[in-house]
Amino acid sequence: MARAHNKQQPDVAPAEANAVISIRGLINRFGRQIVHDGLDLDVRKGEVLGVVGGSGTGKSVLLRTIIGLNRPYAGRIVVLGEDTAAMSEREWEALQQRWGVLFQSGALISSLTVAENIQLPLKEHTRLPRKFVDEVTALKISLVGLPAEAAGKYPSELSGGMKKRAGLARALALDPEILFLDEPTAGLDPIGASAFDTLIRDLQQSLGLTVFMVTHDLDSLHAICDRIAVLVDKKIKVGTMADMLADSHPWIREYFHGPRSRAAGIG
Ligand SMILES: Nc1ncnc2c1ncn2[C@@H]1O[C@H](COP(=O)(O)OP(=O)(O)OP(=O)(O)O)[C@@H](O)[C@H]1O
């Protein structure tokens, strides 16, 4: 797994006091293409942050960088108080267990049942007795609104929405503090997407999660996000929906006042 080992940067703004993720001066580049150029971001404890931006602006790269799947060119990333560039492998492994990730596809292993998929992180990172693992699995399955019978099914036997829920159950297996979601409602019909939004909001509130959600879905932004982070000009602008509606940046205006946003009851 790629990890950041770059130098800390001096003279940067301090992190917000209640930030669970704090990013300063992040630069990501691939060859001559600069994706992020001095990006700063604080994600507050207990918020649902929606991350939007045009295609190719680096939403997924940002998520992947925070969780250590992409090594940044420069910058400082502090997650749950830990500087990710200054950690031993053991500390890094411990930190990874404090977040869960749901990728767009659900990323379930097709040869394993739903229960076995959910049990993977439990078996990898804990030494819980078998009976307890089974109990936790059943609890997570019910938490995400899947029927108990789903436990024995293979991913190919599930609908798109059920696969997402199973992926979410796996992301929640280790009781994370932060949930990373990459386009969670992509591929779902509007009713399924809205139900998934509600589920995320309910879980966030009942479990006290901080949610970092990359999305294109204006309905989701409107329905469940406390704040919105927009990737523009290789940096990030953060604010409430009201802030975004008042912003004069051309892309932000177009996005939040365009026809799709009016359809979502926003612009
Ligand atoms: N491993 C990589 N090697 C080279 N270029 C990459 C790599 N990963 C991402 N990129 C480039 O970085 C840019 C940002 O990619 P990213 O997937 O983060 O965009 P995005 O904002 O999530 O886009 P979309 O909304 O279309 O999914 C793109 O131009 C992409 O081609």
PDB file of C-alpha atoms and ligand atoms in Angstrom:
ATOM      1  CA  MET A   1       0.000   0.000   0.000  1.00  0.00           C
ATOM      2  CA  ALA A   2       1.318   3.442  -0.963  1.00  0.00           C
ATOM      3  CA  ARG A   3       1.895   5.786   1.946  1.00  0.00           C
ATOM      4  CA  ALA A   4       2.897   9.359   2.269  1.00  0.00           C
ATOM      5  CA  HIS A   5       6.453   9.893   3.432  1.00  0.00           C
ATOM      6  CA  ASN A   6       6.880  13.466   2.373  1.00  0.00           C
ATOM      7  CA  LYS A   7       8.150  16.263   4.557  1.00  0.00           C
ATOM      8  CA  GLN A   8       5.848  18.319   6.726  1.00  0.00           C
ATOM      9  CA  GLN A   9       5.124  21.752   5.408  1.00  0.00           C
ATOM     10  CA  PRO A  10       5.845  24.864   7.491  1.00  0.00           C
ATOM     11  CA  ASP A  11       3.682  28.026   7.805  1.00  0.00           C
ATOM     12  CA  VAL A  12       0.295  26.421   7.210  1.00  0.00           C
ATOM     13  CA  ALA A  13      -2.999  27.279   8.875  1.00  0.00           C
ATOM     14  CA  PRO A  14      -3.697  25.165  11.981  1.00  0.00           C
ATOM     15  CA  ALA A  15      -6.349  22.472  11.765  1.00  0.00           C
ATOM     16  CA  GLU A  16      -9.848  23.316  13.001  1.00  0.00           C
ATOM     17  CA  ALA A  17     -10.177  22.228  16.607  1.00  0.00           C
ATOM     18  CA  ASN A  18     -12.843  19.611  15.868  1.00  0.00           C
ATOM     19  CA  ALA A  19     -11.364  18.318  12.605  1.00  0.00           C
ATOM     20  CA  VAL A  20     -11.090  14.548  12.215  1.00  0.00           C
ATOM     21  CA  ILE A  21      -9.336  14.963   8.879  1.00  0.00           C
ATOM     22  CA  SER A  22      -7.059  17.918   8.269  1.00  0.00           C
ATOM     23  CA  ILE A  23      -5.262  18.410   4.964  1.00  0.00           C
ATOM     24  CA  ARG A  24      -2.761  21.176   4.278  1.00  0.00           C
ATOM     25  CA  GLY A  25      -0.923  22.037   1.085  1.00  0.00           C
ATOM     26  CA  LEU A  26      -1.826  18.799  -0.686  1.00  0.00           C
ATOM     27  CA  ILE A  27      -0.271  18.386  -4.108  1.00  0.00           C
ATOM     28  CA  ASN A  28      -1.090  15.375  -6.280  1.00  0.00           C
ATOM     29  CA  ARG A  29       0.402  15.044  -9.715  1.00  0.00           C
ATOM     30  CA  PHE A  30       0.716  12.311 -12.304  1.00  0.00           C
ATOM     31  CA  GLY A  31       3.619  13.071 -14.610  1.00  0.00           C
ATOM     32  CA  ARG A  32       3.053  16.627 -15.771  1.00  0.00           C
ATOM     33  CA  GLN A  33      -0.638  16.620 -14.846  1.00  0.00           C
ATOM     34  CA  ILE A  34      -1.249  18.452 -11.564  1.00  0.00           C
ATOM     35  CA  VAL A  35      -4.518  17.306 -10.019  1.00  0.00           C
ATOM     36  CA  HIS A  36      -4.373  19.063  -6.628  1.00  0.00           C
ATOM     37  CA  ASP A  37      -2.210  22.115  -6.116  1.00  0.00           C
ATOM     38  CA  GLY A  38      -1.992  23.244  -2.508  1.00  0.00           C
ATOM     39  CA  LEU A  39      -5.352  21.907  -1.384  1.00  0.00           C
ATOM     40  CA  ASP A  40      -6.479  22.537   2.231  1.00  0.00           C
ATOM     41  CA  LEU A  41      -9.453  20.835   3.852  1.00  0.00           C
ATOM     42  CA  ASP A  42     -10.807  20.209   7.351  1.00  0.00           C
ATOM     43  CA  VAL A  43     -13.491  17.579   7.836  1.00  0.00           C
ATOM     44  CA  ARG A  44     -15.362  18.196  11.081  1.00  0.00           C
ATOM     45  CA  LYS A  45     -16.228  15.509  13.576  1.00  0.00           C
ATOM     46  CA  GLY A  46     -19.744  14.193  13.078  1.00  0.00           C
ATOM     47  CA  GLU A  47     -20.479  15.920   9.793  1.00  0.00           C
ATOM     48  CA  VAL A  48     -21.547  14.526   6.430  1.00  0.00           C
ATOM     49  CA  LEU A  49     -19.275  16.228   3.908  1.00  0.00           C
ATOM     50  CA  GLY A  50     -20.257  15.900   0.255  1.00  0.00           C
ATOM     51  CA  VAL A  51     -17.336  16.184  -2.181  1.00  0.00           C
ATOM     52  CA  VAL A  52     -18.227  17.314  -5.696  1.00  0.00           C
ATOM     53  CA  GLY A  53     -16.432  18.630  -8.752  1.00  0.00           C
ATOM     54  CA  GLY A  54     -16.237  18.226 -12.491  1.00  0.00           C
ATOM     55  CA  SER A  55     -15.094  14.970 -14.047  1.00  0.00           C
ATOM     56  CA  GLY A  56     -11.361  14.469 -13.560  1.00  0.00           C
ATOM     57  CA  THR A  57     -10.981  17.163 -10.889  1.00  0.00           C
ATOM     58  CA  GLY A  58      -9.564  14.608  -8.491  1.00  0.00           C
ATOM     59  CA  LYS A  59     -12.389  13.587  -6.145  1.00  0.00           C
ATOM     60  CA  SER A  60     -11.426   9.928  -6.149  1.00  0.00           C
ATOM     61  CA  VAL A  61      -7.719  10.754  -5.988  1.00  0.00           C
ATOM     62  CA  LEU A  62      -8.418  12.859  -2.891  1.00  0.00           C
ATOM     63  CA  LEU A  63     -10.294  10.032  -1.190  1.00  0.00           C
ATOM     64  CA  ARG A  64      -7.614   7.520  -2.175  1.00  0.00           C
ATOM     65  CA  THR A  65      -4.888   9.825  -0.860  1.00  0.00           C
ATOM     66  CA  ILE A  66      -6.542  10.225   2.539  1.00  0.00           C
ATOM     67  CA  ILE A  67      -6.889   6.464   2.970  1.00  0.00           C
ATOM     68  CA  GLY A  68      -3.332   5.799   1.806  1.00  0.00           C
ATOM     69  CA  LEU A  69      -3.994   4.253  -1.602  1.00  0.00           C
ATOM     70  CA  ASN A  70      -2.271   7.153  -3.352  1.00  0.00           C
ATOM     71  CA  ARG A  71       0.985   8.720  -2.240  1.00  0.00           C
ATOM     72  CA  PRO A  72       0.809  12.511  -2.515  1.00  0.00           C
ATOM     73  CA  TYR A  73       3.560  14.550  -4.099  1.00  0.00           C
ATOM     74  CA  ALA A  74       3.485  16.990  -1.152  1.00  0.00           C
ATOM     75  CA  GLY A  75       1.295  18.070   1.724  1.00  0.00           C
ATOM     76  CA  ARG A  76       0.254  17.056   5.202  1.00  0.00           C
ATOM     77  CA  ILE A  77      -2.667  14.797   6.059  1.00  0.00           C
ATOM     78  CA  VAL A  78      -3.731  14.322   9.670  1.00  0.00           C
ATOM     79  CA  VAL A  79      -6.481  11.787  10.318  1.00  0.00           C
ATOM     80  CA  LEU A  80      -7.939  11.310  13.805  1.00  0.00           C
ATOM     81  CA  GLY A  81      -4.980  13.205  15.202  1.00  0.00           C
ATOM     82  CA  GLU A  82      -2.372  11.066  13.439  1.00  0.00           C
ATOM     83  CA  ASP A  83      -0.003  12.524  10.843  1.00  0.00           C
ATOM     84  CA  THR A  84      -0.199   9.871   8.124  1.00  0.00           C
ATOM     85  CA  ALA A  85       3.319  10.604   6.869  1.00  0.00           C
ATOM     86  CA  ALA A  86       4.939   9.988  10.235  1.00  0.00           C
ATOM     87  CA  MET A  87       3.556   6.612  11.238  1.00  0.00           C
ATOM     88  CA  SER A  88       5.008   3.145  11.570  1.00  0.00           C
ATOM     89  CA  GLU A  89       3.318   0.316   9.645  1.00  0.00           C
ATOM     90  CA  ARG A  90       1.758  -0.885  12.880  1.00  0.00           C
ATOM     91  CA  GLU A  91       0.322   2.547  13.692  1.00  0.00           C
ATOM     92  CA  TRP A  92      -0.939   2.819  10.124  1.00  0.00           C
ATOM     93  CA  GLU A  93      -2.730  -0.523  10.373  1.00  0.00           C
ATOM     94  CA  ALA A  94      -4.342   0.549  13.627  1.00  0.00           C
ATOM     95  CA  LEU A  95      -5.489   3.827  12.062  1.00  0.00           C
ATOM     96  CA  GLN A  96      -6.981   2.061   9.035  1.00  0.00           C
ATOM     97  CA  GLN A  97      -9.236   0.095  11.343  1.00  0.00           C
ATOM     98  CA  ARG A  98     -10.811   3.351  12.517  1.00  0.00           C
ATOM     99  CA  TRP A  99     -12.423   4.039   9.132  1.00  0.00           C
ATOM    100  CA  GLY A 100     -14.588   2.106   6.692  1.00  0.00           C
ATOM    101  CA  VAL A 101     -14.723   2.541   2.931  1.00  0.00           C
ATOM    102  CA  LEU A 102     -17.492   1.833   0.455  1.00  0.00           C
ATOM    103  CA  PHE A 103     -16.268   1.982  -3.130  1.00  0.00           C
ATOM    104  CA  GLN A 104     -18.631   2.660  -6.012  1.00  0.00           C
ATOM    105  CA  SER A 105     -19.064  -0.980  -7.031  1.00  0.00           C
ATOM    106  CA  GLY A 106     -19.443  -2.192  -3.455  1.00  0.00           C
ATOM    107  CA  ALA A 107     -16.197  -4.109  -4.084  1.00  0.00           C
ATOM    108  CA  LEU A 108     -17.533  -7.354  -2.650  1.00  0.00           C
ATOM    109  CA  ILE A 109     -15.559 -10.523  -3.261  1.00  0.00           C
ATOM    110  CA  SER A 110     -17.729 -12.539  -5.632  1.00  0.00           C
ATOM    111  CA  SER A 111     -16.640 -15.973  -4.405  1.00  0.00           C
ATOM    112  CA  LEU A 112     -17.672 -15.179  -0.818  1.00  0.00           C
ATOM    113  CA  THR A 113     -21.154 -14.874   0.661  1.00  0.00           C
ATOM    114  CA  VAL A 114     -22.386 -11.605   2.117  1.00  0.00           C
ATOM    115  CA  ALA A 115     -21.636 -12.879   5.630  1.00  0.00           C
ATOM    116  CA  GLU A 116     -18.129 -13.969   4.632  1.00  0.00           C
ATOM    117  CA  ASN A 117     -17.484 -10.587   3.015  1.00  0.00           C
ATOM    118  CA  ILE A 118     -18.520  -8.770   6.189  1.00  0.00           C
ATOM    119  CA  GLN A 119     -16.386 -11.122   8.281  1.00  0.00           C
ATOM    120  CA  LEU A 120     -13.195 -10.438   6.318  1.00  0.00           C
ATOM    121  CA  PRO A 121     -12.161  -7.334   8.294  1.00  0.00           C
ATOM    122  CA  LEU A 122     -13.266  -8.951  11.550  1.00  0.00           C
ATOM    123  CA  LYS A 123     -11.097 -12.004  10.905  1.00  0.00           C
ATOM    124  CA  GLU A 124      -8.171  -9.957   9.652  1.00  0.00           C
ATOM    125  CA  HIS A 125      -8.072  -7.456  12.477  1.00  0.00           C
ATOM    126  CA  THR A 126      -9.645  -9.121  15.512  1.00  0.00           C
ATOM    127  CA  ARG A 127      -9.436 -12.405  17.362  1.00  0.00           C
ATOM    128  CA  LEU A 128     -13.084 -12.568  18.261  1.00  0.00           C
ATOM    129  CA  PRO A 129     -14.523 -16.011  18.920  1.00  0.00           C
ATOM    130  CA  ARG A 130     -16.554 -17.514  16.046  1.00  0.00           C
ATOM    131  CA  LYS A 131     -19.863 -17.075  17.863  1.00  0.00           C
ATOM    132  CA  PHE A 132     -19.208 -13.397  18.419  1.00  0.00           C
ATOM    133  CA  VAL A 133     -18.160 -12.893  14.772  1.00  0.00           C
ATOM    134  CA  ASP A 134     -21.480 -14.450  13.708  1.00  0.00           C
ATOM    135  CA  GLU A 135     -23.380 -12.168  16.060  1.00  0.00           C
ATOM    136  CA  VAL A 136     -21.589  -9.044  14.808  1.00  0.00           C
ATOM    137  CA  THR A 137     -22.243 -10.115  11.204  1.00  0.00           C
ATOM    138  CA  ALA A 138     -25.964 -10.551  11.834  1.00  0.00           C
ATOM    139  CA  LEU A 139     -26.059  -7.177  13.579  1.00  0.00           C
ATOM    140  CA  LYS A 140     -24.378  -5.376  10.674  1.00  0.00           C
ATOM    141  CA  ILE A 141     -26.689  -7.061   8.157  1.00  0.00           C
ATOM    142  CA  SER A 142     -29.716  -5.818  10.040  1.00  0.00           C
ATOM    143  CA  LEU A 143     -28.152  -2.379  10.590  1.00  0.00           C
ATOM    144  CA  VAL A 144     -27.987  -1.735   6.831  1.00  0.00           C
ATOM    145  CA  GLY A 145     -31.552  -2.952   6.276  1.00  0.00           C
ATOM    146  CA  LEU A 146     -30.771  -6.269   4.595  1.00  0.00           C
ATOM    147  CA  PRO A 147     -32.925  -9.307   5.393  1.00  0.00           C
ATOM    148  CA  ALA A 148     -31.251 -12.000   7.495  1.00  0.00           C
ATOM    149  CA  GLU A 149     -31.369 -14.408   4.499  1.00  0.00           C
ATOM    150  CA  ALA A 150     -28.969 -12.143   2.608  1.00  0.00           C
ATOM    151  CA  ALA A 151     -26.152 -13.504   4.791  1.00  0.00           C
ATOM    152  CA  GLY A 152     -25.847 -16.712   2.792  1.00  0.00           C
ATOM    153  CA  LYS A 153     -26.191 -15.144  -0.647  1.00  0.00           C
ATOM    154  CA  TYR A 154     -23.391 -14.455  -3.128  1.00  0.00           C
ATOM    155  CA  PRO A 155     -22.979 -10.942  -4.566  1.00  0.00           C
ATOM    156  CA  SER A 156     -24.257 -12.128  -7.980  1.00  0.00           C
ATOM    157  CA  GLU A 157     -27.563 -13.038  -6.315  1.00  0.00           C
ATOM    158  CA  LEU A 158     -28.111  -9.493  -4.994  1.00  0.00           C
ATOM    159  CA  SER A 159     -29.652  -6.401  -6.587  1.00  0.00           C
ATOM    160  CA  GLY A 160     -27.491  -3.293  -7.033  1.00  0.00           C
ATOM    161  CA  GLY A 161     -28.971  -1.686  -3.933  1.00  0.00           C
ATOM    162  CA  MET A 162     -28.448  -4.824  -1.847  1.00  0.00           C
ATOM    163  CA  LYS A 163     -24.816  -5.033  -2.985  1.00  0.00           C
ATOM    164  CA  LYS A 164     -24.271  -1.460  -1.803  1.00  0.00           C
ATOM    165  CA  ARG A 165     -25.866  -2.277   1.537  1.00  0.00           C
ATOM    166  CA  ALA A 166     -23.677  -5.377   1.888  1.00  0.00           C
ATOM    167  CA  GLY A 167     -20.613  -3.257   1.065  1.00  0.00           C
ATOM    168  CA  LEU A 168     -21.745  -0.766   3.680  1.00  0.00           C
ATOM    169  CA  ALA A 169     -22.162  -3.544   6.264  1.00  0.00           C
ATOM    170  CA  ARG A 170     -18.583  -4.614   5.569  1.00  0.00           C
ATOM    171  CA  ALA A 171     -17.376  -0.996   5.848  1.00  0.00           C
ATOM    172  CA  LEU A 172     -19.071  -0.832   9.269  1.00  0.00           C
ATOM    173  CA  ALA A 173     -17.742  -4.198  10.474  1.00  0.00           C
ATOM    174  CA  LEU A 174     -15.088  -2.730  12.757  1.00  0.00           C
ATOM    175  CA  ASP A 175     -17.283   0.089  14.149  1.00  0.00           C
ATOM    176  CA  PRO A 176     -15.403   2.852  12.315  1.00  0.00           C
ATOM    177  CA  GLU A 177     -15.334   6.511  13.307  1.00  0.00           C
ATOM    178  CA  ILE A 178     -15.114   7.736   9.704  1.00  0.00           C
ATOM    179  CA  LEU A 179     -17.011   6.393   6.704  1.00  0.00           C
ATOM    180  CA  PHE A 180     -15.639   7.076   3.222  1.00  0.00           C
ATOM    181  CA  LEU A 181     -18.144   6.695   0.417  1.00  0.00           C
ATOM    182  CA  ASP A 182     -17.285   6.914  -3.300  1.00  0.00           C
ATOM    183  CA  GLU A 183     -20.415   7.653  -5.343  1.00  0.00           C
ATOM    184  CA  PRO A 184     -22.669   5.583  -3.058  1.00  0.00           C
ATOM    185  CA  THR A 185     -25.861   6.179  -5.033  1.00  0.00           C
ATOM    186  CA  ALA A 186     -24.375   5.739  -8.533  1.00  0.00           C
ATOM    187  CA  GLY A 187     -26.306   3.137 -10.481  1.00  0.00           C
ATOM    188  CA  LEU A 188     -29.320   3.156  -8.156  1.00  0.00           C
ATOM    189  CA  ASP A 189     -32.766   4.262  -9.310  1.00  0.00           C
ATOM    190  CA  PRO A 190     -34.084   7.445  -7.625  1.00  0.00           C
ATOM    191  CA  ILE A 191     -36.095   5.550  -5.008  1.00  0.00           C
ATOM    192  CA  GLY A 192     -33.183   3.245  -4.194  1.00  0.00           C
ATOM    193  CA  ALA A 193     -30.827   6.225  -4.075  1.00  0.00           C
ATOM    194  CA  SER A 194     -33.100   8.134  -1.744  1.00  0.00           C
ATOM    195  CA  ALA A 195     -33.470   5.106   0.551  1.00  0.00           C
ATOM    196  CA  PHE A 196     -29.679   4.739   0.612  1.00  0.00           C
ATOM    197  CA  ASP A 197     -29.274   8.436   1.476  1.00  0.00           C
ATOM    198  CA  THR A 198     -31.687   8.018   4.374  1.00  0.00           C
ATOM    199  CA  LEU A 199     -29.813   4.945   5.557  1.00  0.00           C
ATOM    200  CA  ILE A 200     -26.496   6.810   5.539  1.00  0.00           C
ATOM    201  CA  ARG A 201     -27.991   9.737   7.441  1.00  0.00           C
ATOM    202  CA  ASP A 202     -29.626   7.427  10.003  1.00  0.00           C
ATOM    203  CA  LEU A 203     -26.406   5.478  10.527  1.00  0.00           C
ATOM    204  CA  GLN A 204     -24.350   8.635  10.742  1.00  0.00           C
ATOM    205  CA  GLN A 205     -26.602   9.959  13.470  1.00  0.00           C
ATOM    206  CA  SER A 206     -27.064   6.768  15.439  1.00  0.00           C
ATOM    207  CA  LEU A 207     -23.395   5.741  15.271  1.00  0.00           C
ATOM    208  CA  GLY A 208     -21.925   9.255  15.508  1.00  0.00           C
ATOM    209  CA  LEU A 209     -19.971   8.769  12.267  1.00  0.00           C
ATOM    210  CA  THR A 210     -18.125  11.362  10.267  1.00  0.00           C
ATOM    211  CA  VAL A 211     -18.948  10.793   6.580  1.00  0.00           C
ATOM    212  CA  PHE A 212     -16.746  11.815   3.633  1.00  0.00           C
ATOM    213  CA  MET A 213     -18.832  11.235   0.532  1.00  0.00           C
ATOM    214  CA  VAL A 214     -17.757  11.734  -3.081  1.00  0.00           C
ATOM    215  CA  THR A 215     -20.905  12.177  -5.110  1.00  0.00           C
ATOM    216  CA  HIS A 216     -22.440  13.528  -8.306  1.00  0.00           C
ATOM    217  CA  ASP A 217     -25.884  13.244  -6.802  1.00  0.00           C
ATOM    218  CA  LEU A 218     -27.445  16.637  -6.133  1.00  0.00           C
ATOM    219  CA  ASP A 219     -30.338  14.992  -4.313  1.00  0.00           C
ATOM    220  CA  SER A 220     -27.858  13.430  -1.867  1.00  0.00           C
ATOM    221  CA  LEU A 221     -26.104  16.745  -1.359  1.00  0.00           C
ATOM    222  CA  HIS A 222     -29.379  18.406  -0.613  1.00  0.00           C
ATOM    223  CA  ALA A 223     -30.773  15.629   1.567  1.00  0.00           C
ATOM    224  CA  ILE A 224     -27.935  14.567   3.804  1.00  0.00           C
ATOM    225  CA  CYS A 225     -24.825  16.749   3.585  1.00  0.00           C
ATOM    226  CA  ASP A 226     -24.022  19.250   6.320  1.00  0.00           C
ATOM    227  CA  ARG A 227     -21.376  20.886   4.167  1.00  0.00           C
ATOM    228  CA  ILE A 228     -20.199  20.632   0.600  1.00  0.00           C
ATOM    229  CA  ALA A 229     -16.601  20.583  -0.633  1.00  0.00           C
ATOM    230  CA  VAL A 230     -16.175  21.582  -4.260  1.00  0.00           C
ATOM    231  CA  LEU A 231     -13.017  20.802  -6.195  1.00  0.00           C
ATOM    232  CA  VAL A 232     -12.282  23.784  -8.397  1.00  0.00           C
ATOM    233  CA  ASP A 233      -9.010  25.200  -9.741  1.00  0.00           C
ATOM    234  CA  LYS A 234      -7.102  22.235  -8.229  1.00  0.00           C
ATOM    235  CA  LYS A 235      -8.133  23.311  -4.714  1.00  0.00           C
ATOM    236  CA  ILE A 236     -11.219  22.931  -2.553  1.00  0.00           C
ATOM    237  CA  LYS A 237     -13.936  25.373  -1.507  1.00  0.00           C
ATOM    238  CA  VAL A 238     -16.070  24.304   1.446  1.00  0.00           C
ATOM    239  CA  GLY A 239     -19.384  25.667   2.625  1.00  0.00           C
ATOM    240  CA  THR A 240     -23.039  25.039   3.218  1.00  0.00           C
ATOM    241  CA  MET A 241     -25.559  24.716   0.417  1.00  0.00           C
ATOM    242  CA  ALA A 242     -26.443  28.367   1.016  1.00  0.00           C
ATOM    243  CA  ASP A 243     -22.778  29.324   0.595  1.00  0.00           C
ATOM    244  CA  MET A 244     -22.615  27.369  -2.663  1.00  0.00           C
ATOM    245  CA  LEU A 245     -25.761  29.003  -3.997  1.00  0.00           C
ATOM    246  CA  ALA A 246     -24.235  32.421  -3.304  1.00  0.00           C
ATOM    247  CA  ASP A 247     -20.809  31.595  -4.774  1.00  0.00           C
ATOM    248  CA  SER A 248     -19.759  33.400  -7.950  1.00  0.00           C
ATOM    249  CA  HIS A 249     -17.254  30.836  -9.258  1.00  0.00           C
ATOM    250  CA  PRO A 250     -18.456  29.902 -12.767  1.00  0.00           C
ATOM    251  CA  TRP A 251     -18.385  26.124 -12.271  1.00  0.00           C
ATOM    252  CA  ILE A 252     -20.117  26.369  -8.881  1.00  0.00           C
ATOM    253  CA  ARG A 253     -22.782  28.680 -10.311  1.00  0.00           C
ATOM    254  CA  GLU A 254     -23.384  26.360 -13.250  1.00  0.00           C
ATOM    255  CA  TYR A 255     -23.551  23.281 -11.034  1.00  0.00           C
ATOM    256  CA  PHE A 256     -25.764  24.663  -8.267  1.00  0.00           C
ATOM    257  CA  HIS A 257     -28.052  26.746 -10.478  1.00  0.00           C
ATOM    258  CA  GLY A 258     -28.257  24.440 -13.500  1.00  0.00           C
ATOM    259  CA  PRO A 259     -31.254  22.405 -14.653  1.00  0.00           C
ATOM    260  CA  ARG A 260     -30.277  19.301 -12.653  1.00  0.00           C
ATOM    261  CA  SER A 261     -30.060  21.320  -9.507  1.00  0.00           C
ATOM    262  CA  ARG A 262     -33.459  22.892 -10.132  1.00  0.00           C
ATOM    263  CA  ALA A 263     -34.827  19.360 -10.643  1.00  0.00           C
ATOM    264  CA  ALA A 264     -33.431  18.471  -7.207  1.00  0.00           C
ATOM    265  CA  GLY A 265     -35.235  21.491  -5.758  1.00  0.00           C
ATOM    266  CA  ILE A 266     -32.017  23.388  -5.034  1.00  0.00           C
ATOM    267  CA  GLY A 267     -31.154  26.182  -7.442  1.00  0.00           C
TER     268      GLY A 267
HETATM  269  N1  LIG B   1      -2.993   6.332 -10.953  1.00  0.00           N
HETATM  270  C1  LIG B   1      -3.123   7.355 -11.814  1.00  0.00           C
HETATM  271  N2  LIG B   1      -2.209   7.572 -12.775  1.00  0.00           N
HETATM  272  C2  LIG B   1      -2.321   8.602 -13.630  1.00  0.00           C
HETATM  273  N3  LIG B   1      -3.336   9.481 -13.619  1.00  0.00           N
HETATM  274  C3  LIG B   1      -4.287   9.306 -12.703  1.00  0.00           C
HETATM  275  C4  LIG B   1      -4.235   8.243 -11.753  1.00  0.00           C
HETATM  276  N4  LIG B   1      -5.333   8.329 -10.945  1.00  0.00           N
HETATM  277  C5  LIG B   1      -6.022   9.397 -11.384  1.00  0.00           C
HETATM  278  N5  LIG B   1      -5.412   9.980 -12.424  1.00  0.00           N
HETATM  279  C6  LIG B   1      -5.861  11.182 -13.125  1.00  0.00           C
HETATM  280  O1  LIG B   1      -6.163  12.156 -12.150  1.00  0.00           O
HETATM  281  C7  LIG B   1      -7.307  12.920 -12.540  1.00  0.00           C
HETATM  282  C8  LIG B   1      -8.344  12.899 -11.443  1.00  0.00           C
HETATM  283  O2  LIG B   1      -8.903  11.597 -11.359  1.00  0.00           O
HETATM  284  P1  LIG B   1     -10.123  11.229 -10.409  1.00  0.00           P
HETATM  285  O3  LIG B   1     -10.488   9.808 -10.690  1.00  0.00           O
HETATM  286  O4  LIG B   1      -9.786  11.567  -9.011  1.00  0.00           O
HETATM  287  O5  LIG B   1     -11.237  12.211 -10.928  1.00  0.00           O
HETATM  288  P2  LIG B   1     -12.723  12.374 -10.395  1.00  0.00           P
HETATM  289  O6  LIG B   1     -12.899  13.781  -9.992  1.00  0.00           O
HETATM  290  O7  LIG B   1     -13.017  11.325  -9.367  1.00  0.00           O
HETATM  291  O8  LIG B   1     -13.515  12.113 -11.757  1.00  0.00           O
HETATM  292  P3  LIG B   1     -14.929  11.422 -12.085  1.00  0.00           P
HETATM  293  O9  LIG B   1     -15.975  12.333 -11.531  1.00  0.00           O
HETATM  294  O10 LIG B   1     -14.944  11.410 -13.580  1.00  0.00           O
HETATM  295  O11 LIG B   1     -14.914  10.058 -11.451  1.00  0.00           O
HETATM  296  C9  LIG B   1      -7.790  12.326 -13.853  1.00  0.00           C
HETATM  297  O12 LIG B   1      -7.314  13.114 -14.919  1.00  0.00           O
HETATM  298  C10 LIG B   1      -7.161  10.962 -13.872  1.00  0.00           C
HETATM  299  O13 LIG B   1      -6.918  10.540 -15.178  1.00  0.00           O
END
